[in-house]
Short mmCIF file of C-alpha atoms and ligand atoms in Angstrom, two decimals:
data_model
loop_
_atom_site.label_atom_id
_atom_site.label_comp_id
_atom_site.label_asym_id
_atom_site.label_seq_id
_atom_site.Cartn_x
_atom_site.Cartn_y
_atom_site.Cartn_z
CA MET A 79 -74.45 51.01 -57.81
CA GLY A 80 -71.30 49.28 -59.09
CA PRO A 81 -68.23 48.89 -56.90
CA LEU A 82 -66.25 51.38 -58.86
CA ASP A 83 -68.85 54.12 -58.18
CA ILE A 84 -68.17 53.88 -54.55
CA GLN A 85 -65.52 56.24 -53.07
CA HIS A 86 -66.55 56.87 -49.52
CA LEU A 87 -66.97 54.00 -47.08
CA GLY A 88 -68.34 54.30 -43.53
CA ILE A 89 -67.10 52.21 -40.66
CA LEU A 90 -69.31 51.73 -37.53
CA GLY A 91 -66.85 51.43 -34.57
CA GLY A 92 -63.45 53.11 -34.04
CA GLY A 93 -61.19 50.43 -32.73
CA GLN A 94 -58.08 48.65 -34.06
CA LEU A 95 -60.10 46.43 -36.49
CA GLY A 96 -61.41 49.59 -38.13
CA ARG A 97 -57.96 51.13 -38.11
CA MET A 98 -56.43 48.18 -39.94
CA SER A 99 -59.40 47.81 -42.37
CA ILE A 100 -58.97 51.49 -43.20
CA LEU A 101 -55.26 51.19 -43.79
CA ALA A 102 -55.83 48.27 -46.17
CA GLY A 103 -58.80 50.01 -47.93
CA ARG A 104 -56.83 53.15 -48.54
CA ARG A 105 -54.40 51.17 -50.77
CA LEU A 106 -57.46 50.47 -52.99
CA GLY A 107 -58.14 54.11 -53.21
CA TYR A 108 -61.20 54.43 -50.90
CA ARG A 109 -61.91 57.09 -48.33
CA PHE A 110 -63.18 56.19 -44.84
CA HIS A 111 -65.60 57.86 -42.37
CA VAL A 112 -65.76 56.51 -38.89
CA TYR A 113 -68.79 56.58 -36.57
CA GLU A 114 -67.85 55.95 -32.90
CA PRO A 115 -69.52 57.04 -29.72
CA LYS A 116 -66.34 57.52 -27.71
CA PRO A 117 -63.76 60.11 -28.85
CA GLY A 118 -60.11 59.19 -28.93
CA GLY A 119 -60.43 55.89 -30.80
CA CYS A 120 -57.59 54.64 -32.96
CA ALA A 121 -59.41 54.35 -36.25
CA GLY A 122 -60.28 57.98 -36.49
CA PRO A 123 -56.61 59.26 -36.86
CA VAL A 124 -56.31 57.20 -40.04
CA ALA A 125 -59.64 58.07 -41.46
CA ASP A 126 -60.82 61.01 -43.51
CA SER A 127 -63.34 61.90 -40.93
CA GLU A 128 -64.78 60.77 -37.60
CA LEU A 129 -68.10 61.50 -35.99
CA ASN A 130 -68.49 60.94 -32.23
CA ALA A 131 -72.07 60.61 -31.20
CA PRO A 132 -74.17 57.95 -29.32
CA TRP A 133 -75.61 54.93 -31.11
CA ASP A 134 -79.15 56.25 -30.54
CA ASP A 135 -78.52 59.66 -32.11
CA THR A 136 -80.63 59.29 -35.25
CA ASP A 137 -79.70 62.79 -36.55
CA ALA A 138 -76.01 62.14 -36.24
CA LEU A 139 -76.24 58.79 -37.94
CA GLY A 140 -78.25 60.42 -40.75
CA GLN A 141 -75.64 63.20 -41.16
CA TRP A 142 -72.80 60.69 -41.11
CA ALA A 143 -74.49 58.59 -43.81
CA GLN A 144 -74.53 61.68 -46.13
CA ARG A 145 -70.72 61.33 -46.23
CA ILE A 146 -70.72 57.75 -47.50
CA GLU A 147 -72.10 55.40 -50.20
CA LEU A 148 -71.70 52.16 -48.18
CA ALA A 149 -71.36 51.25 -44.57
CA THR A 150 -69.66 48.42 -42.86
CA LEU A 151 -68.52 47.81 -39.24
CA GLU A 152 -65.66 46.67 -37.13
CA PHE A 153 -67.76 46.14 -33.99
CA GLU A 154 -70.73 43.80 -34.08
CA ASN A 155 -72.63 45.18 -31.07
CA VAL A 156 -73.99 48.11 -32.93
CA PRO A 157 -77.63 48.37 -31.72
CA ARG A 158 -80.23 47.14 -34.28
CA ALA A 159 -81.88 50.62 -34.44
CA ALA A 160 -78.66 52.27 -35.45
CA CYS A 161 -78.09 49.66 -38.16
CA ASP A 162 -81.62 50.27 -39.42
CA THR A 163 -81.09 54.04 -39.51
CA VAL A 164 -77.87 53.71 -41.42
CA GLY A 165 -79.60 51.13 -43.70
CA ARG A 166 -82.28 53.60 -44.71
CA HIS A 167 -79.57 55.78 -46.29
CA VAL A 168 -76.95 53.46 -47.64
CA PRO A 169 -76.43 49.69 -47.91
CA LEU A 170 -74.97 48.16 -44.71
CA ARG A 171 -72.77 45.12 -45.19
CA PRO A 172 -72.88 42.55 -43.52
CA SER A 173 -76.63 42.86 -43.15
CA ALA A 174 -78.51 43.81 -40.07
CA THR A 175 -79.93 40.28 -40.00
CA ILE A 176 -76.45 38.79 -39.62
CA LEU A 177 -75.57 41.31 -36.87
CA GLU A 178 -78.69 40.46 -35.05
CA ILE A 179 -77.80 36.75 -35.00
CA ALA A 180 -74.10 37.38 -34.12
CA GLN A 181 -74.58 39.97 -31.46
CA HIS A 182 -76.92 37.74 -29.36
CA ARG A 183 -75.62 34.38 -28.07
CA ALA A 184 -78.97 32.90 -27.61
CA LYS A 185 -80.11 33.83 -31.14
CA GLU A 186 -76.77 32.73 -32.54
CA LYS A 187 -76.76 29.33 -30.87
CA THR A 188 -80.43 28.70 -31.71
CA TRP A 189 -79.93 29.62 -35.35
CA LEU A 190 -76.80 27.48 -35.66
CA SER A 191 -78.44 24.44 -34.22
CA GLN A 192 -81.63 24.96 -36.24
CA HIS A 193 -79.43 25.03 -39.39
CA GLY A 194 -77.74 21.85 -38.52
CA TYR A 195 -74.45 23.26 -37.33
CA PRO A 196 -72.65 21.61 -34.31
CA VAL A 197 -72.78 23.74 -31.15
CA VAL A 198 -72.05 23.03 -27.48
CA PRO A 199 -75.10 21.70 -25.46
CA PHE A 200 -76.86 24.88 -24.31
CA ALA A 201 -80.02 26.36 -22.96
CA VAL A 202 -81.43 29.84 -23.17
CA VAL A 203 -82.39 30.91 -19.70
CA ASP A 204 -83.50 33.89 -17.55
CA ARG A 205 -83.31 34.55 -13.81
CA SER A 206 -86.09 32.11 -13.02
CA ASN A 207 -84.84 28.87 -14.58
CA LEU A 208 -81.12 29.55 -14.32
CA ALA A 209 -80.41 26.98 -11.54
CA THR A 210 -82.53 24.23 -12.95
CA GLU A 211 -81.03 24.54 -16.45
CA ILE A 212 -77.49 24.47 -14.97
CA GLU A 213 -78.37 21.19 -13.35
CA SER A 214 -79.82 19.65 -16.53
CA ILE A 215 -76.86 20.85 -18.71
CA GLY A 216 -74.48 19.26 -16.22
CA TRP A 217 -71.11 20.43 -14.70
CA PRO A 218 -68.87 22.04 -15.19
CA ALA A 219 -71.12 24.72 -16.94
CA VAL A 220 -70.56 28.28 -18.02
CA VAL A 221 -73.15 30.99 -17.93
CA LYS A 222 -72.90 33.81 -20.43
CA THR A 223 -74.91 37.02 -20.89
CA ALA A 224 -76.81 36.84 -24.17
CA ALA A 225 -75.69 40.31 -25.19
CA PHE A 226 -72.43 42.34 -25.16
CA GLY A 227 -69.85 39.81 -24.01
CA TYR A 228 -66.26 39.95 -25.31
CA ASP A 229 -62.83 38.84 -24.24
CA GLY A 230 -64.36 36.52 -21.64
CA LYS A 231 -66.32 39.41 -20.05
CA GLY A 232 -69.92 38.56 -19.29
CA GLN A 233 -69.38 34.95 -18.36
CA VAL A 234 -68.93 32.85 -15.24
CA LYS A 235 -67.84 29.28 -14.97
CA VAL A 236 -69.94 27.23 -12.58
CA PRO A 237 -68.25 24.33 -10.67
CA GLU A 238 -70.24 21.29 -9.51
CA GLY A 239 -72.38 21.84 -6.44
CA PRO A 240 -75.40 23.87 -5.16
CA VAL A 241 -76.04 26.89 -7.37
CA ASP A 242 -76.61 30.34 -5.90
CA ALA A 243 -78.63 31.63 -8.82
CA ALA A 244 -79.31 35.06 -7.37
CA ALA A 245 -75.62 35.78 -6.76
CA LEU A 246 -74.65 34.30 -10.20
CA TRP A 247 -77.19 36.42 -11.95
CA GLN A 248 -75.98 39.59 -10.15
CA ARG A 249 -72.40 38.85 -11.01
CA LEU A 250 -73.30 38.84 -14.63
CA GLY A 251 -74.93 42.31 -14.28
CA SER A 252 -78.51 41.16 -13.90
CA PRO A 253 -79.11 40.40 -17.62
CA GLU A 254 -82.50 39.72 -19.10
CA SER A 255 -81.32 36.71 -21.05
CA MET A 256 -78.43 34.32 -20.63
CA VAL A 257 -77.08 31.14 -22.17
CA VAL A 258 -75.99 28.10 -20.08
CA GLU A 259 -73.38 25.88 -21.82
CA ARG A 260 -71.60 22.79 -20.92
CA TRP A 261 -67.87 23.64 -20.36
CA LEU A 262 -66.13 21.44 -22.88
CA GLU A 263 -62.81 19.72 -22.42
CA HIS A 264 -61.59 20.45 -25.93
CA GLN A 265 -58.44 19.58 -27.75
CA GLY A 266 -57.92 23.02 -28.92
CA GLU A 267 -59.45 26.32 -30.17
CA PHE A 268 -59.46 27.33 -33.78
CA SER A 269 -60.92 29.85 -36.13
CA VAL A 270 -61.69 30.20 -39.84
CA LEU A 271 -62.18 33.49 -41.60
CA VAL A 272 -64.49 33.39 -44.62
CA ALA A 273 -65.38 36.14 -47.09
CA ARG A 274 -68.30 36.25 -49.46
CA ASN A 275 -69.19 39.07 -51.85
CA GLY A 276 -72.50 40.02 -53.39
CA GLN A 277 -71.71 37.95 -56.48
CA GLY A 278 -71.54 34.87 -54.38
CA GLN A 279 -67.82 34.38 -54.62
CA ILE A 280 -66.44 32.69 -51.48
CA ALA A 281 -62.81 32.60 -50.08
CA THR A 282 -61.64 30.97 -46.77
CA PHE A 283 -58.38 31.72 -45.08
CA PRO A 284 -56.31 28.83 -43.72
CA VAL A 285 -57.52 27.65 -40.23
CA ALA A 286 -55.87 29.40 -37.32
CA GLU A 287 -55.08 27.78 -34.00
CA ASN A 288 -55.71 29.98 -30.99
CA ILE A 289 -54.21 29.90 -27.55
CA HIS A 290 -55.93 31.93 -24.89
CA ARG A 291 -54.78 33.25 -21.49
CA HIS A 292 -57.35 34.45 -18.97
CA HIS A 293 -60.07 34.17 -21.64
CA ILE A 294 -58.24 36.55 -23.97
CA LEU A 295 -56.44 35.48 -27.12
CA HIS A 296 -52.78 35.29 -26.43
CA MET A 297 -51.31 33.63 -29.61
CA SER A 298 -52.55 32.56 -33.02
CA LEU A 299 -50.76 30.01 -35.18
CA LEU A 300 -51.27 30.18 -38.93
CA PRO A 301 -51.80 27.55 -40.22
CA ALA A 302 -53.23 25.49 -37.39
CA ARG A 303 -51.51 22.19 -36.51
CA LEU A 304 -54.32 20.03 -37.92
CA SER A 305 -54.69 17.19 -40.29
CA ALA A 306 -55.51 18.30 -43.91
CA GLN A 307 -58.88 16.64 -43.51
CA LYS A 308 -59.84 18.50 -40.34
CA ALA A 309 -58.77 21.79 -41.90
CA ALA A 310 -60.82 21.03 -44.98
CA GLU A 311 -63.92 20.23 -42.87
CA ALA A 312 -63.59 23.54 -40.95
CA SER A 313 -63.27 25.54 -44.27
CA ALA A 314 -66.17 23.73 -45.86
CA MET A 315 -68.30 24.51 -42.79
CA ALA A 316 -67.32 28.20 -42.81
CA ALA A 317 -68.16 28.39 -46.59
CA GLN A 318 -71.59 26.81 -45.98
CA LEU A 319 -72.28 29.37 -43.22
CA ALA A 320 -71.31 32.23 -45.61
CA ARG A 321 -73.90 30.83 -48.05
CA ASP A 322 -76.58 30.18 -45.50
CA LEU A 323 -76.29 33.68 -44.05
CA ALA A 324 -76.04 35.27 -47.47
CA LEU A 325 -72.98 37.08 -46.14
CA GLU A 326 -71.64 40.09 -47.86
CA GLY A 327 -68.49 40.74 -45.93
CA LEU A 328 -66.13 38.84 -43.68
CA LEU A 329 -67.14 36.30 -40.98
CA ALA A 330 -64.96 34.71 -38.30
CA VAL A 331 -66.05 31.31 -37.07
CA GLU A 332 -64.61 30.28 -33.62
CA LEU A 333 -64.36 26.55 -33.20
CA PHE A 334 -63.57 23.95 -30.54
CA LEU A 335 -62.18 20.59 -31.50
CA VAL A 336 -63.84 17.98 -29.19
CA ASP A 337 -63.17 14.24 -29.71
CA ASP A 338 -61.86 15.01 -33.15
CA ARG A 339 -65.10 16.75 -34.04
CA TRP A 340 -65.81 20.44 -34.76
CA ILE A 341 -68.05 22.44 -32.46
CA ILE A 342 -68.89 26.03 -33.30
CA ASN A 343 -68.27 28.39 -30.38
CA GLU A 344 -69.31 31.76 -31.84
CA LEU A 345 -69.41 33.89 -34.89
CA ALA A 346 -68.03 37.43 -35.39
CA PRO A 347 -69.12 39.14 -38.75
CA ARG A 348 -65.95 41.34 -39.05
CA PRO A 349 -62.23 41.04 -39.13
CA HIS A 350 -60.90 38.94 -36.12
CA ASN A 351 -58.02 39.08 -33.82
CA SER A 352 -56.89 35.54 -34.95
CA GLY A 353 -56.60 36.80 -38.50
CA HIS A 354 -54.09 39.52 -37.84
CA ALA A 355 -51.10 37.42 -39.14
CA THR A 356 -52.68 37.49 -42.55
CA LEU A 357 -51.37 41.05 -42.91
CA GLU A 358 -47.92 39.58 -43.72
CA ALA A 359 -48.43 35.87 -44.03
CA ALA A 360 -51.18 35.70 -46.72
CA LEU A 361 -51.38 36.97 -50.20
CA THR A 362 -54.44 38.95 -49.20
CA SER A 363 -54.90 40.19 -45.62
CA GLN A 364 -58.22 39.76 -43.77
CA PHE A 365 -58.57 43.54 -43.83
CA GLU A 366 -58.24 43.93 -47.56
CA GLN A 367 -60.65 40.97 -48.04
CA HIS A 368 -63.14 42.59 -45.74
CA ILE A 369 -63.14 45.75 -47.83
CA ARG A 370 -63.23 43.79 -51.10
CA ALA A 371 -66.20 41.71 -49.90
CA VAL A 372 -68.39 44.56 -48.67
CA VAL A 373 -67.71 46.70 -51.74
CA GLY A 374 -68.43 43.80 -54.10
CA LEU A 375 -65.02 43.63 -55.67
CA PRO A 376 -63.59 40.17 -56.71
CA LEU A 377 -62.01 38.54 -53.66
CA GLY A 378 -58.25 38.18 -53.28
CA ASP A 379 -56.34 34.96 -52.92
CA PRO A 380 -56.17 34.03 -49.19
CA ALA A 381 -53.32 31.53 -49.62
CA LEU A 382 -50.56 31.52 -47.08
CA LEU A 383 -47.15 32.80 -48.23
CA ARG A 384 -45.27 31.75 -45.06
CA PRO A 385 -46.30 30.23 -41.66
CA ALA A 386 -46.74 32.84 -38.98
CA VAL A 387 -47.47 33.22 -35.25
CA MET A 388 -49.14 36.28 -33.89
CA VAL A 389 -48.93 37.39 -30.22
CA ASN A 390 -51.24 40.04 -28.67
CA LEU A 391 -49.74 42.96 -26.76
CA LEU A 392 -52.01 43.73 -23.87
CA GLY A 393 -51.82 46.79 -21.73
CA ASP A 394 -50.34 44.69 -18.86
CA LEU A 395 -47.04 44.93 -20.61
CA TRP A 396 -47.04 48.78 -20.13
CA ALA A 397 -47.00 48.34 -16.27
CA ALA A 398 -43.45 49.82 -16.20
CA GLY A 399 -44.00 52.32 -19.00
CA GLU A 400 -43.69 51.95 -22.76
CA PRO A 401 -41.98 48.49 -23.52
CA ARG A 402 -38.53 48.60 -25.16
CA TRP A 403 -39.43 47.59 -28.70
CA GLU A 404 -35.75 47.59 -29.85
CA GLN A 405 -35.29 43.92 -28.99
CA LEU A 406 -38.26 42.77 -30.92
CA LEU A 407 -37.59 44.95 -33.90
CA ALA A 408 -33.94 43.55 -33.99
CA ASP A 409 -35.51 40.24 -35.12
CA PRO A 410 -35.92 40.72 -38.84
CA ARG A 411 -38.67 38.10 -39.05
CA LEU A 412 -40.83 39.98 -36.60
CA LYS A 413 -43.48 42.60 -37.54
CA LEU A 414 -44.65 44.95 -34.88
CA HIS A 415 -48.14 46.64 -34.91
CA LEU A 416 -49.03 49.32 -32.44
CA TYR A 417 -52.52 50.70 -32.46
CA ASP A 418 -51.92 54.16 -31.00
CA LYS A 419 -54.55 53.67 -28.45
CA GLY A 420 -53.24 56.04 -25.79
CA ALA A 421 -53.91 54.89 -22.18
CA PRO A 422 -52.83 51.26 -21.58
CA ALA A 423 -55.07 49.30 -19.28
CA ILE A 424 -54.91 45.73 -17.96
CA GLY A 425 -56.29 43.44 -20.68
CA ARG A 426 -56.59 46.16 -23.29
CA LYS A 427 -55.34 45.20 -26.77
CA MET A 428 -52.59 47.81 -27.51
CA GLY A 429 -50.94 45.95 -30.44
CA HIS A 430 -49.58 42.70 -31.59
CA PHE A 431 -46.57 41.24 -33.26
CA THR A 432 -46.16 38.50 -35.83
CA VAL A 433 -43.16 36.22 -36.32
CA LEU A 434 -42.81 34.60 -39.75
CA ASP A 435 -40.70 31.59 -40.51
CA SER A 436 -40.82 28.78 -43.09
CA ASP A 437 -41.09 26.43 -40.11
CA LEU A 438 -44.15 27.11 -37.97
CA GLU A 439 -42.50 25.58 -34.86
CA VAL A 440 -39.50 27.91 -35.16
CA ALA A 441 -41.89 30.84 -35.47
CA ARG A 442 -43.83 29.67 -32.36
CA LEU A 443 -40.74 29.30 -30.30
CA LEU A 444 -39.38 32.71 -31.30
CA ALA A 445 -42.79 34.36 -30.68
CA GLU A 446 -43.01 32.91 -27.27
CA ARG A 447 -39.39 33.88 -26.40
CA HIS A 448 -40.04 37.47 -27.52
CA TYR A 449 -43.12 37.65 -25.38
CA GLN A 450 -41.36 36.25 -22.36
CA LEU A 451 -38.54 38.85 -22.70
CA LEU A 452 -41.21 41.60 -22.70
CA ALA A 453 -42.97 40.03 -19.65
CA GLN A 454 -39.69 39.61 -17.74
CA ALA A 455 -38.79 43.21 -18.23
CA LEU A 456 -41.69 43.96 -15.82
CA GLU A 457 -40.31 41.71 -13.02
P1 LIG B 29 -65.99 36.02 -26.00
O1 LIG B 29 -64.95 35.75 -26.89
O2 LIG B 29 -67.11 36.76 -26.57
O3 LIG B 29 -65.63 36.54 -24.67
P2 LIG B 29 -66.46 33.13 -25.85
O4 LIG B 29 -67.75 32.47 -25.77
O5 LIG B 29 -65.72 32.96 -27.14
O6 LIG B 29 -66.71 34.66 -25.51
O7 LIG B 29 -65.58 32.70 -24.64
C1 LIG B 29 -64.27 33.04 -24.41
C2 LIG B 29 -63.36 31.87 -24.15
O8 LIG B 29 -63.74 31.17 -23.07
C3 LIG B 29 -63.33 30.87 -25.27
O9 LIG B 29 -62.44 31.21 -26.38
C4 LIG B 29 -62.86 29.65 -24.54
O10 LIG B 29 -61.56 29.65 -24.32
C5 LIG B 29 -63.65 29.75 -23.20
N1 LIG B 29 -64.91 29.07 -23.35
C6 LIG B 29 -66.10 29.71 -23.53
N2 LIG B 29 -67.16 28.83 -23.60
C7 LIG B 29 -66.64 27.58 -23.41
C8 LIG B 29 -67.15 26.24 -23.26
N3 LIG B 29 -68.49 25.99 -23.47
N4 LIG B 29 -66.26 25.28 -23.06
C9 LIG B 29 -64.95 25.51 -22.98
N5 LIG B 29 -64.37 26.72 -23.04
C10 LIG B 29 -65.15 27.75 -23.17
MG1 LIG B 30 -64.92 34.34 -28.50
#
């Protein structure tokens, strides 16, 4: 089936990454069908159809697959059985194999280290050897559930001292499998988005620099403040990963810089929060590239048009009602994105804004000031 025969694309997951992928894909003339267990998601309203049913509803998945010629996803924790069901009807890109690696920290870290990629010192553990493995990894350590973690959920940092393994395990929700990692004193967090299509064409976006607050991404700088050599190393590594995984789609590679060396933190086989600035700052956005890559179209040029700084808008900012957007919108270099998510909750990603300026430092200062004004309005 050639790319031009495809008209209807399916998206597994109904959140903002799906919403923005759909908006980009519509410009290329595609129609979109969302599958999402929970009603009320923000991708459905911009799609042609949405089906709400559980991930284990084989009949519903089969019916949904009748609407589409190709499936992709915006959420990597789609259960393997659901991927296989969809895959029996239509191609799923990225492949179920990539999803299986990326949705399980133990498999992901093991695969990466077996393929020669640099990862943090880690051990795969269960309840029985949790305490002993923390001691051998050394302090400070962090314990993460192998499956279903995001935005810092499902992980606990462990300070030096006696370990109460039973309490720790319970705090993590009594998971079957966990990963113990050494907590690294890094010089920064970065990410690279790489796209690869079925013809083997590869394109990497400029490296982004990511600043977190309370384990959630707060701000992304594009491009990262890095030497040309470090940036080139990171993109070469991401391109090699795309080849080794036989990727058809978009992959985000999260990195730590430790003693001037790259360490891979984790992989996400989908558009990524740190790539939102590409909507305005790059010749091709990550969302358009995602669609191009899964369909098998030639990839777009990821080159940066202008430096940009993105800031996440979490539900915390809605504590006193809808924030006053006028002040932000009065800055002509600022682009506001609201996801139409309904009920704001603490830590929930409700939108983001991007400030563009030919000088990255000017964009960073402006972005921080706009954010402070929003936060101050709550005091
Ligand atoms: P997720 O993004 O799925 O919640 P991550 O493993 O990326 O999980 O962890 C979230 C954040 O916690 C990271 O971006 C980083 O700031 C911090 N973190 C996680 N693991 C480590 C580590 N081993 N050393 C230092 N910081 C870490
Ligand atoms: Mg992460």
